[in-house]
XYZ file of C-alpha atoms in Angstrom:
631
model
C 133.070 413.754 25.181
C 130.205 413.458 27.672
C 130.194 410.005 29.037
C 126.822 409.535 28.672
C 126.817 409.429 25.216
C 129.276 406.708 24.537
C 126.532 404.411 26.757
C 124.559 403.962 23.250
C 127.325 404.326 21.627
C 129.183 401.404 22.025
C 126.428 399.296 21.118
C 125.484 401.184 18.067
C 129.154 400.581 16.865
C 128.894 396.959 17.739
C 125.760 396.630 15.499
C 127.808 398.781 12.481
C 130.594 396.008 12.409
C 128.798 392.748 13.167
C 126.380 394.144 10.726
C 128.525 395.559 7.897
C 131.083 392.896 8.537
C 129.528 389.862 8.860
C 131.145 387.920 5.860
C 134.550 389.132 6.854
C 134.612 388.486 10.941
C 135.035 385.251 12.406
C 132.756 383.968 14.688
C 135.389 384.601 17.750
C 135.662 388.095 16.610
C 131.528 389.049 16.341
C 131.509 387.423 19.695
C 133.806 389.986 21.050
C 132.462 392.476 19.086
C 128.951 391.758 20.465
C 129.528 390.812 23.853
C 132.171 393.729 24.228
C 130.511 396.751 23.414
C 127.623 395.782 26.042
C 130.291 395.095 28.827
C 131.804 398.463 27.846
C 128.357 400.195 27.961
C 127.937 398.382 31.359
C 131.275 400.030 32.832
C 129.780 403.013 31.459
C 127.035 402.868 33.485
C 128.155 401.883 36.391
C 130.560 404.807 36.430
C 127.535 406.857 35.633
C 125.496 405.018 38.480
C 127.996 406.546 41.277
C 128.198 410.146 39.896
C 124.013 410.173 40.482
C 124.371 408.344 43.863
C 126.744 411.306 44.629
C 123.963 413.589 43.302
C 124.777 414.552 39.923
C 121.864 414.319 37.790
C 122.846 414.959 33.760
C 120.955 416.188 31.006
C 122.952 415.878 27.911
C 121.594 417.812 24.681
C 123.656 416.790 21.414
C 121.433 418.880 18.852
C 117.972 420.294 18.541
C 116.098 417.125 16.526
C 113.162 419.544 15.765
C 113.062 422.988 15.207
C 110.487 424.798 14.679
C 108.620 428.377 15.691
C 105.994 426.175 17.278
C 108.125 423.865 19.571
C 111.533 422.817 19.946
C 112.280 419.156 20.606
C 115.880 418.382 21.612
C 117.845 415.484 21.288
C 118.701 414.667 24.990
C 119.316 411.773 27.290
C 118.800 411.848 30.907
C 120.272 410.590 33.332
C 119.131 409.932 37.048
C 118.382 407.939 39.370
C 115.355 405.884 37.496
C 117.175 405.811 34.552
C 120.757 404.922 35.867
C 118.931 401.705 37.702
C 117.248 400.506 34.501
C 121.269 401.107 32.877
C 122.617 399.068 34.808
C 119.695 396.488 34.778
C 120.012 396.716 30.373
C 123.549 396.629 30.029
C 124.478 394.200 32.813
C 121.974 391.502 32.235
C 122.640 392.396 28.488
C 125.814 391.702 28.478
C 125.127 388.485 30.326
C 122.720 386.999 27.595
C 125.699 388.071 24.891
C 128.085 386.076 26.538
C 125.736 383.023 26.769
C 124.677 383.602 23.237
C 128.583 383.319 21.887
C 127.801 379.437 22.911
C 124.428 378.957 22.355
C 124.599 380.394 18.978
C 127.420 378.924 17.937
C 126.056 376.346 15.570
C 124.874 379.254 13.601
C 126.646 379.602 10.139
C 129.217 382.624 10.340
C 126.994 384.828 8.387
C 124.185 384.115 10.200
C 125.915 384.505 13.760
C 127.053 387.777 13.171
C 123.618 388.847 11.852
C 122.364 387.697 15.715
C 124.923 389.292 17.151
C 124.333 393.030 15.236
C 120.787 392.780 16.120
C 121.115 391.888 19.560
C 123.183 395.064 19.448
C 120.662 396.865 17.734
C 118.670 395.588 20.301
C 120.326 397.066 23.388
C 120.900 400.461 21.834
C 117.448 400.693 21.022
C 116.356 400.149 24.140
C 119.274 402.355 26.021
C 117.761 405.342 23.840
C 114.183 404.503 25.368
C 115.407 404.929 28.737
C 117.721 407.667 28.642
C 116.000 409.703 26.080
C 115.558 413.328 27.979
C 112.194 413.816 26.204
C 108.761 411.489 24.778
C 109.577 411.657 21.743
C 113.078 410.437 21.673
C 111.675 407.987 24.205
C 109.227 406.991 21.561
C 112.263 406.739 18.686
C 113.768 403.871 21.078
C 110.220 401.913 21.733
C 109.879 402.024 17.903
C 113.791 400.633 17.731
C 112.831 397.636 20.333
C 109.707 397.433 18.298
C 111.421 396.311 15.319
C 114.370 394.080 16.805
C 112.304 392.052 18.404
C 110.513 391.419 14.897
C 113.854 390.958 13.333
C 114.876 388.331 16.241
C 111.986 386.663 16.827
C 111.468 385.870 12.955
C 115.742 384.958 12.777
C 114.917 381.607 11.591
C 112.840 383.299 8.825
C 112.759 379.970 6.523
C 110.050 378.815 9.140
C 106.642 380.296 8.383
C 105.585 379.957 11.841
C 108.043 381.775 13.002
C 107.732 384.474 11.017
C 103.704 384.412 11.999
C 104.916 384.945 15.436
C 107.147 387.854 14.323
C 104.507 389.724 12.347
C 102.083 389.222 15.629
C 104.173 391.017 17.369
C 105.312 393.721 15.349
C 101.563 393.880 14.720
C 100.275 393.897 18.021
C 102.553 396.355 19.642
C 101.483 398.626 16.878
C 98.107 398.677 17.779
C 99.814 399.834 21.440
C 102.205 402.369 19.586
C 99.436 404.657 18.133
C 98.019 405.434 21.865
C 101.677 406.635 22.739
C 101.914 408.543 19.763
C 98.508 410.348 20.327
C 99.625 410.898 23.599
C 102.733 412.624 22.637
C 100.805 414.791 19.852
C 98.396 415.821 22.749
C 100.932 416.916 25.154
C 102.258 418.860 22.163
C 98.914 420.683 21.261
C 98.474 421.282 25.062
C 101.692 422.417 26.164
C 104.112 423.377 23.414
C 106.725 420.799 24.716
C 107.610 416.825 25.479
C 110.430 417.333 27.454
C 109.873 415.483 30.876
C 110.944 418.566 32.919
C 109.081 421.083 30.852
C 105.883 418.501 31.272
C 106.021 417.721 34.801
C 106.862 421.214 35.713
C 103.846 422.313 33.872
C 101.357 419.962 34.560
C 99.184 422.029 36.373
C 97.747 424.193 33.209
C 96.290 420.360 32.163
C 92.834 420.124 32.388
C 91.728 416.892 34.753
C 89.980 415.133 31.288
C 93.282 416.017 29.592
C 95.698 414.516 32.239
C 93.523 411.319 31.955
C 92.871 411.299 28.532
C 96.769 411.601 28.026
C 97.780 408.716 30.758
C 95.288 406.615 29.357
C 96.625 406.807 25.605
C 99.877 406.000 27.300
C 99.310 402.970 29.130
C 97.764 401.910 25.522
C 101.668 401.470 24.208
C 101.863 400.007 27.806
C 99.749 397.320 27.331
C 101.305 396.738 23.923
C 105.354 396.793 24.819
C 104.343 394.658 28.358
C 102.226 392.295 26.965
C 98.856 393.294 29.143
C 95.322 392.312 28.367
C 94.232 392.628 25.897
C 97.798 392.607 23.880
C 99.464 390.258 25.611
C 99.562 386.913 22.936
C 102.347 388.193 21.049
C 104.389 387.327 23.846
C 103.873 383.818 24.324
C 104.537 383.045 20.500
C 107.621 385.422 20.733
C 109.434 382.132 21.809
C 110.049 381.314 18.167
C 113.249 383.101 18.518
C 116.425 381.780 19.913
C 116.051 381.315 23.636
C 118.435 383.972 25.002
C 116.199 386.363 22.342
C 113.606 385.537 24.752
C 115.350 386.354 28.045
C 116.628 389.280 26.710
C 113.023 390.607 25.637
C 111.485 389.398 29.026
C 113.963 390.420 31.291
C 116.437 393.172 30.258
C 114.321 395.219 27.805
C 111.027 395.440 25.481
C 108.688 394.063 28.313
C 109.976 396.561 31.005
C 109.347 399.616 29.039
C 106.061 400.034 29.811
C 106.459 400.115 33.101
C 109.414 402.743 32.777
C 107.696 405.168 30.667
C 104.639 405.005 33.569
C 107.569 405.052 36.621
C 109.136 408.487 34.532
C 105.523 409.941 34.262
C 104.821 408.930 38.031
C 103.357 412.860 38.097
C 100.807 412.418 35.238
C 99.412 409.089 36.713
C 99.057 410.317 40.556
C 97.182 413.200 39.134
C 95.006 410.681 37.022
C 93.068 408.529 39.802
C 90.975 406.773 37.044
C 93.740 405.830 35.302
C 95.421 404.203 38.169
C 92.419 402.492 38.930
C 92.041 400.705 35.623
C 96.000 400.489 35.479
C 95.320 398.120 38.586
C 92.295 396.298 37.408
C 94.344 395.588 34.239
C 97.650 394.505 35.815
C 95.857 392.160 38.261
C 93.776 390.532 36.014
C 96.731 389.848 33.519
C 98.680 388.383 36.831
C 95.823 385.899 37.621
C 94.446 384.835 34.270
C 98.310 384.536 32.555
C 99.396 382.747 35.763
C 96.246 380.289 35.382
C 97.490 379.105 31.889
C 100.849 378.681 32.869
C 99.458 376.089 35.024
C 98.926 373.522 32.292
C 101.781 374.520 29.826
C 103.817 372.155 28.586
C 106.818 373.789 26.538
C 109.143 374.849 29.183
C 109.529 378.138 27.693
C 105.721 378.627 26.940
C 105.377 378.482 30.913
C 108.179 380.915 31.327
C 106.611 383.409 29.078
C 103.189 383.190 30.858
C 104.886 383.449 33.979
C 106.221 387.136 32.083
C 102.882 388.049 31.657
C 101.852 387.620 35.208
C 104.928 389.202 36.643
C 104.503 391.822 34.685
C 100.567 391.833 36.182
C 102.296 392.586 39.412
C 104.148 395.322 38.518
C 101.316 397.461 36.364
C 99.049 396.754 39.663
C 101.998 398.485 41.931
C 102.015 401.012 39.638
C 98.059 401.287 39.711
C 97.773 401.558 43.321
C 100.883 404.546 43.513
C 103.358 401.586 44.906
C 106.453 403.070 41.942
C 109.238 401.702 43.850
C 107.851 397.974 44.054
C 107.333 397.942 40.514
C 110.792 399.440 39.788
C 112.116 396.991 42.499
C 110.559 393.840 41.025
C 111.412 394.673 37.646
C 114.863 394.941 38.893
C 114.522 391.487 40.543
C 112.602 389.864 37.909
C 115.256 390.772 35.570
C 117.893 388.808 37.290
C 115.590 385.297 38.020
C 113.700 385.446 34.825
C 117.013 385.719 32.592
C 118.083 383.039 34.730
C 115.124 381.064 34.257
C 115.373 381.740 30.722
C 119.165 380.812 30.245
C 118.562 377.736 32.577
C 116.028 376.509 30.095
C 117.953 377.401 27.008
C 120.714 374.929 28.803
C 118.185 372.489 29.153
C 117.442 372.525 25.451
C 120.611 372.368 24.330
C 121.206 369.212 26.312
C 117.952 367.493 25.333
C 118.770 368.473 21.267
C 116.292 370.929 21.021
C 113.674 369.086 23.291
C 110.884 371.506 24.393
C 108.548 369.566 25.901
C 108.840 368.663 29.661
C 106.620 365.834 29.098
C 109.275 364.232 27.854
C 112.152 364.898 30.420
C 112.777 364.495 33.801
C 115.773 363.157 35.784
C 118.109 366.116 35.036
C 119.357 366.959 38.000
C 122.796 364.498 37.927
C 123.212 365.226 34.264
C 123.210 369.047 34.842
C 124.177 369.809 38.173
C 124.605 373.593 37.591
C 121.764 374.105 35.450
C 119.489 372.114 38.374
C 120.861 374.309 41.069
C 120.674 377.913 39.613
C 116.991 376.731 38.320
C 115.809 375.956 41.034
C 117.496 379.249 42.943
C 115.450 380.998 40.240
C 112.050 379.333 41.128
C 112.517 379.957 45.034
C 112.788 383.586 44.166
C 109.865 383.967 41.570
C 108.099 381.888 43.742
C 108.958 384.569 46.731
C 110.623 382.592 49.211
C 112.385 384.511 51.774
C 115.401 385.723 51.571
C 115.736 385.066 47.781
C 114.469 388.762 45.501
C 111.182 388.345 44.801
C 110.228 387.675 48.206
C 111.111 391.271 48.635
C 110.113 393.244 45.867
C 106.446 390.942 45.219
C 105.713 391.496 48.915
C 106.093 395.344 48.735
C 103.684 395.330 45.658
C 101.045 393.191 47.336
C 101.388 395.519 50.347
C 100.745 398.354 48.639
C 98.013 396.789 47.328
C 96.087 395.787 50.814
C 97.050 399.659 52.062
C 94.910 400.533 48.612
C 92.117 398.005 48.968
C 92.652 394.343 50.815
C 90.443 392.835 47.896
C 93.568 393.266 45.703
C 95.734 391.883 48.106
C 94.223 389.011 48.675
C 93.301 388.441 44.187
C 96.891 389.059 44.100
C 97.882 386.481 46.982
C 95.824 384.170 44.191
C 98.130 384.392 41.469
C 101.551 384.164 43.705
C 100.235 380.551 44.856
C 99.606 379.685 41.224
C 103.067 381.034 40.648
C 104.868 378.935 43.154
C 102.927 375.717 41.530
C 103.200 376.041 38.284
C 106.886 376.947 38.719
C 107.584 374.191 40.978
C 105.901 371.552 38.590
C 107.879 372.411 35.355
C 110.879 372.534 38.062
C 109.982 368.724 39.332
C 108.771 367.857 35.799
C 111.894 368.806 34.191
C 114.951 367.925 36.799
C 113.554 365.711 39.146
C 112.217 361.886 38.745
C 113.034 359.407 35.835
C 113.915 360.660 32.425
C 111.087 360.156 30.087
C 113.036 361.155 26.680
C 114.880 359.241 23.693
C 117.915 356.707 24.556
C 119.984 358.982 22.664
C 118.979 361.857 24.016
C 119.386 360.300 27.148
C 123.082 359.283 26.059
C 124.372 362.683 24.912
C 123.084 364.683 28.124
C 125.539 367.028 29.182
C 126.269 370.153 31.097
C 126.457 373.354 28.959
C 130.062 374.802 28.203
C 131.285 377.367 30.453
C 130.482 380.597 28.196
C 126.556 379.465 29.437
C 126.801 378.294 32.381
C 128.805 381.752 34.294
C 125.944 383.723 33.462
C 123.180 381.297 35.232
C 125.916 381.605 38.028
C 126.345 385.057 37.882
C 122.323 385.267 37.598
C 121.601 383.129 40.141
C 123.924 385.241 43.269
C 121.758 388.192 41.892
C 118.918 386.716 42.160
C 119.749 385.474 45.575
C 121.059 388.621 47.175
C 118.959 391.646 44.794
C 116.126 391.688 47.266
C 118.674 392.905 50.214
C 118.855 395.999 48.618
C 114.883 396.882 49.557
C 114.673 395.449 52.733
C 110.986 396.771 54.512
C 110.440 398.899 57.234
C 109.211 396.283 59.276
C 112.497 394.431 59.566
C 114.951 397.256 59.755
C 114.567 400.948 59.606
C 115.617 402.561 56.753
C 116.812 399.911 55.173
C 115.700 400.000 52.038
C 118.078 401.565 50.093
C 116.127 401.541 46.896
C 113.625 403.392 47.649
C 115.904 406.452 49.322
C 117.896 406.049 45.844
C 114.713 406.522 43.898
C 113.070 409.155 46.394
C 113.813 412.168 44.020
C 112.244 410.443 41.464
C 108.888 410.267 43.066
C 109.323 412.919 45.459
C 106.457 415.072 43.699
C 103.556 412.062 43.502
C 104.017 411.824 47.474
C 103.521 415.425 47.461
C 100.334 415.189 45.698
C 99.338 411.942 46.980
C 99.992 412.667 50.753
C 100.702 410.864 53.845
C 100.362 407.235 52.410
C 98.261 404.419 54.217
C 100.790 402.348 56.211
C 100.052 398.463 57.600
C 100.895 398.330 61.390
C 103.747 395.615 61.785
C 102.330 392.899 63.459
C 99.365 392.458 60.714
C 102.194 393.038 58.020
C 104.574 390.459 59.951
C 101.417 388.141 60.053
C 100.603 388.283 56.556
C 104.077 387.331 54.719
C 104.347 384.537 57.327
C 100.761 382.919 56.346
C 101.607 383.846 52.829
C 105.277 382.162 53.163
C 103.857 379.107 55.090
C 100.685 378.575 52.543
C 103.622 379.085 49.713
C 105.764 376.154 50.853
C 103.025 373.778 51.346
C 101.961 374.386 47.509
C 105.926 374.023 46.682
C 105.895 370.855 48.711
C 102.761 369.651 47.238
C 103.979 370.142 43.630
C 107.553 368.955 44.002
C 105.452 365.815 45.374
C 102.831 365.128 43.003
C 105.038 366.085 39.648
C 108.429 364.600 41.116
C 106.628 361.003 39.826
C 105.299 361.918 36.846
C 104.561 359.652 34.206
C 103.453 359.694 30.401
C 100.226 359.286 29.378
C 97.685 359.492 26.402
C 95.423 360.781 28.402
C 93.966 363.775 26.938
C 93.058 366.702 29.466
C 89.029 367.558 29.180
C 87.233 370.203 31.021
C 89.191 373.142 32.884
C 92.355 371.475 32.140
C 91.863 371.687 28.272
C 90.754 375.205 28.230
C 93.842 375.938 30.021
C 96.071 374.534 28.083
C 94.182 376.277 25.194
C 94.838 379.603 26.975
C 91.237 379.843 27.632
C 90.731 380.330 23.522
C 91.742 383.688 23.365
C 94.016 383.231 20.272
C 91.118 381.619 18.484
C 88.437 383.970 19.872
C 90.889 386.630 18.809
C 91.014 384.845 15.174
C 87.466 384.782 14.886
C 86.507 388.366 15.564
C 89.229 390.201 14.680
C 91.430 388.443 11.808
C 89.113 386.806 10.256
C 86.864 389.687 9.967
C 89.570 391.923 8.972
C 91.171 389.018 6.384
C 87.199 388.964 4.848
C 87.108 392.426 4.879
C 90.886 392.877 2.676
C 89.988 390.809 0.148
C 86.350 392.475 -0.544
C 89.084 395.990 -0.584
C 91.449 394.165 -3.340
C 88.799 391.343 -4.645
C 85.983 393.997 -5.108
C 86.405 397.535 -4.006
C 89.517 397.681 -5.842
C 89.237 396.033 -8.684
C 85.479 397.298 -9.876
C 85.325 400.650 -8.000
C 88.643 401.870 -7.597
C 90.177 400.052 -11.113
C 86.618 400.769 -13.206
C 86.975 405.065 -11.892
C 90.210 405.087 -13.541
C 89.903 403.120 -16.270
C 86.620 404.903 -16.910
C 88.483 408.266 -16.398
C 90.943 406.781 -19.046
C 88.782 405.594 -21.543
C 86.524 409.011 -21.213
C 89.783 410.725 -22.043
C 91.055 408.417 -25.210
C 86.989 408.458 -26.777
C 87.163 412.535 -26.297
C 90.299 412.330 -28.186
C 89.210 410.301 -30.981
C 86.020 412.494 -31.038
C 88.319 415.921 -31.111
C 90.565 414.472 -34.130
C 87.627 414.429 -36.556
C 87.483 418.163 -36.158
C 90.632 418.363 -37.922
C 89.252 416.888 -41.062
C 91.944 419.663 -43.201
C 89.218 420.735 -45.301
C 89.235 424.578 -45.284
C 85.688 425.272 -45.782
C 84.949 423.220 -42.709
C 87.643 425.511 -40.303
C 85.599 428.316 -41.819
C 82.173 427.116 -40.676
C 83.825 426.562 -37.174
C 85.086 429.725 -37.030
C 82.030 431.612 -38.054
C 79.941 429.484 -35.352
C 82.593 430.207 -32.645
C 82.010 433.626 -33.284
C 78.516 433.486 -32.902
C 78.306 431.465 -30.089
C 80.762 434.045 -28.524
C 78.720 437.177 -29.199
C 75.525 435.213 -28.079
C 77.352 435.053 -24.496
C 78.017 438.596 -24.897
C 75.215 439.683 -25.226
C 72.629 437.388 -23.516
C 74.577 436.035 -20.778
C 76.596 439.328 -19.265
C 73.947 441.243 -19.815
């Protein structure tokens, strides 16, 4: 059997027991179960990993899915060097969050645990199938499958109305997102006859310019749905109703980074679509800045982690705008690593503080849990991009790209990396450092998580530490950056198109991250400072402050125009449409039919004299057509 089927395999059978199962298994045994089939999926890849570093690409076909005169759409996974990266990223960051989950979770009735553990699963292999699918449509198949797990996981606790709000928003939202990819996909079909990437790419050239356009555009629509960009971006946020390592799976190993895969696989499309790239940039920095300047007053310590998504995920749409594909690959790569860290670190938090959300209301952590503090704060030097720590690396190569494009977006995009080294740095001061502001009992059962959570924030943190080393820039070493001679095949035809790109001489590049660096330590310093002290107060935030810790409105300007509307607009449907238009056709149709009926049985009054008359007037009203009307 070809290996590179048993990589969504073995999370597909994982989701068949835990689900099927789940009264029978213990706990111990869905945990191994669960966490199993990911690690075996990650050996999987890994092995596959080497055979494409050696050069051996795969395209695996296991049967023709449609088949028609028309087109033929096969059932195929690919394998190469984008998709063996994102793999590896999915199953070993996967199986990471599994692991932590077999503690976190464990409070969970036995029932219940096994039902997280088959859709986390479910989860995986849905996502595996969107990035090794050979074809858009069976690409499309797995972005529907991530679709719906994160609905399932987000609404797990689905006795709490508010939680399953925030799972119906989603589901929702990314909807809206799903019919642009699906008109995209119907397109290429009426255009070209075919979805398969080689067929496509091969081919592009018989597109018309307003096709190509028209096509990326409908595509980064189910972008801007799966990676949470403006405008559908506030399903995100509220997508922390669901357990936490729900949430670092969805932010770091899967739904939010498949958006920006489905744009790095059709590289080709979008270099031939300048306008597209242009508005893929607008969009992507503006979602960095304006999520990045509500996670500045956030107070839920996973509410600023999931802004802080958002804006990452700014960063990587504008690298992807301005033709910079291997920083965005790169820092989803890295993100992945210090955002599931970030993640985990504050699921550890919670589960020392009983469930305690609010940083407001903690502080002091840092002696109660030592490991926690230490890979947390790893996590923030790297998102804040520190050097050497990963997102130094792969955020620098982004914003580069972006001043060889246009120095405006450098410098917008220099913006929203101070803001992220603040508002990082405060929740990081607010939460570990200073006194602790909670409960005397909570203060009295604070303890370090169990081992089963704390190896992954290890594991997460020397990955976050060392990832960036892997794309080190030309202006430090030559050829040193590995990734982007891994992923060269991959992008091989946009250069082509696009050229000899515009290059930044050393010194001013040299220049720039050191300003950058120095200007982003004095904000860390300056934060650590002012939030290291903080105290409670009533004090209620007015002006700027409360409209960003209202996320400028949007959910509420959002209620008003669009739900509202559409709410107001349902119930005239059901309250009046339906009930007098709809109802009162066919009930009138009805009653028309019963009153001819009653009207036709007098006919047959059995009196033979009155059959007669009938009969006689039939005739003549026959022979009257005969002979006046077909004449």
């Amino acid at each position: 059997m070809n290996l590179v089927y048993l990589v969504p395999l073995f999370p597909l059978v994982g989701f068949l027991l835990n689900g099927l199962l789940r009264n029978q298994l213990s706990k111990s045994a869905v945990g191994i179960i669960g966490s199993g089939s990911i690690l075996a999926s990650f050996i999987v890849s890994l092995v596959l990993f080497f055979e494409v570093k050696s050069g051996h690409n795969t395209v695996a076909t296991l049967f023709q899915f449609i088949n028609i005169e028309q087109f033929k759409i096969p059932f195929s996974f690919q394998v190469d060097q984008l998709s063996s990266i994102f793999l590896l990223v999915i199953t070993g960051v996967g199986f990471l969050i599994h692991l932590y989950s077999t503690a976190y979770m464990h409070e969970e009735k036995s029932e219940h645990f096994a039902r997280y553990f088959a859709y986390l699963n479910l989860f995986v292999f849905s996502m595996l199938l969107l990035v090794m699918g050979g074809n858009f449509v069976i690409m499309f198949i797995g972005w529907e499958g991530v679709g719906l797990c994160s609905y399932l996981l987000i609404g797990f606790w689905f006795k709490n109305n508010d939680y399953n709000n925030a799972a119906k928003k989603a589901f929702i939202m990314n909807r809206i997102g799903d019919l642009g990819f699906l008109l995209a996909v119907f397109w290429l079909l009426l255009k070209l006859g075919t979805v398969s990437y080689g067929e496509v790419f091969a081919n592009v050239n018989k597109l018309s310019a307003t096709d190509i356009t028209i096509i990326t555009l409908l595509l980064f629509v189910g972008a801007t749905g799966k990676s949470a960009q403006i405008p559908l971006y506030t399903w995100l946020p509220d997508a922390m109703a669901g357990p936490t390592p729900v949430s670092a799976l969805i932010h770091a190993a899967t739904m939010v980074t498949a958006g920006i895969y489905m744009i790095a696989r059709s590289n080709v499309l979008y270099t031939m679509a300048p306008v597209t790239q242009h508005v893929i940039a607008i969009i992507g920095l503006a979602t960095a800045i304006f999520a990045a300047t509500i996670a500045l007053k956030q107070n839920d310590i996973k509410k600023v982690l999931a802004y802080s998504t958002v804006s990452q995920l700014g960063y990587m749409f504008l690298g992807l705008g301005v033709g910079a594909y291997t920083g965005a690959v790169f820092h989803v790569m890295t993100h992945a690593f210090f955002k599931a860290l970030l993640f985990l670190g504050a699921g550890s938090v919670i589960h020392a503080m009983h469930h305690e959300q609010d940083i407001r209301n903690m502080g002091g952590l840092k002696k109660k849990l030592p490991i926690t503090h230490i890979t947390f704060l790893l996590a923030c030097l790297a998102i804040a991009g520190i050097p050497p720590f990963s997102g130094f690396f792969s955020k620098d190569e982004i914003l580069m790209g972006a001043f060889a494009h246009n120095p405006v977006l450098y410098y917008i995009g220099m913006a929203g990396a101070l803001m992220t080294a603040f508002y990082m740095f405060r929740l990081y001061a607010m939460t570990f450092l200073g006194k602790f502001r909670g409960t005397h009992e909570q203060e009295h059962h604070l303890h370090e998580s169990p081992a089963a959570m704390t190896i992954p924030l290890v594991i997460l943190a020397v990955l976050s530490v060392t990832a960036g080393f892997i794309g080190i820039p030309e202006v430090f070493a030559h050829g040193a950056h590995r990734l982007e001679h891994f992923l060269e095949p991959i992008f091989a035809a946009s250069n082509n198109i696009v050229g000899e790109h515009a290059h930044i001489d050393h010194t001013t590049e040299i220049v720039m991250m050191g300003i950058s660096t120095a200007v982003i330590a004095l904000i860390i310093f300056f934060a650590i400072s002012k939030f290291s002290k903080y105290q409670k107060t009533e004090k209620e935030e007015t002006g700027l402050g409360k409209l960003l810790e209202n996320k400028w409105y949007v959910d509420e300007l959002y209620n008003t125009i669009i739900v509202k509307p559409l709410m107001a607009l349902a119930k005239f449907l059901n309250n009046i449409f339906e009930r007098y238009i709809v109802d009162g056709i066919v009930n009138g149709v009805g009653k028309a039919v019963q009153y001819g009926g009653r009207q036709l049985r007098l006919v047959q009054s059995g009196q033979v004299g009155g059959y007669i008359l009938l009969m006689v007037l039939s005739i003549l009203v026959f022979f009257a057509i005969q002979l006046f009307l077909k004449k």
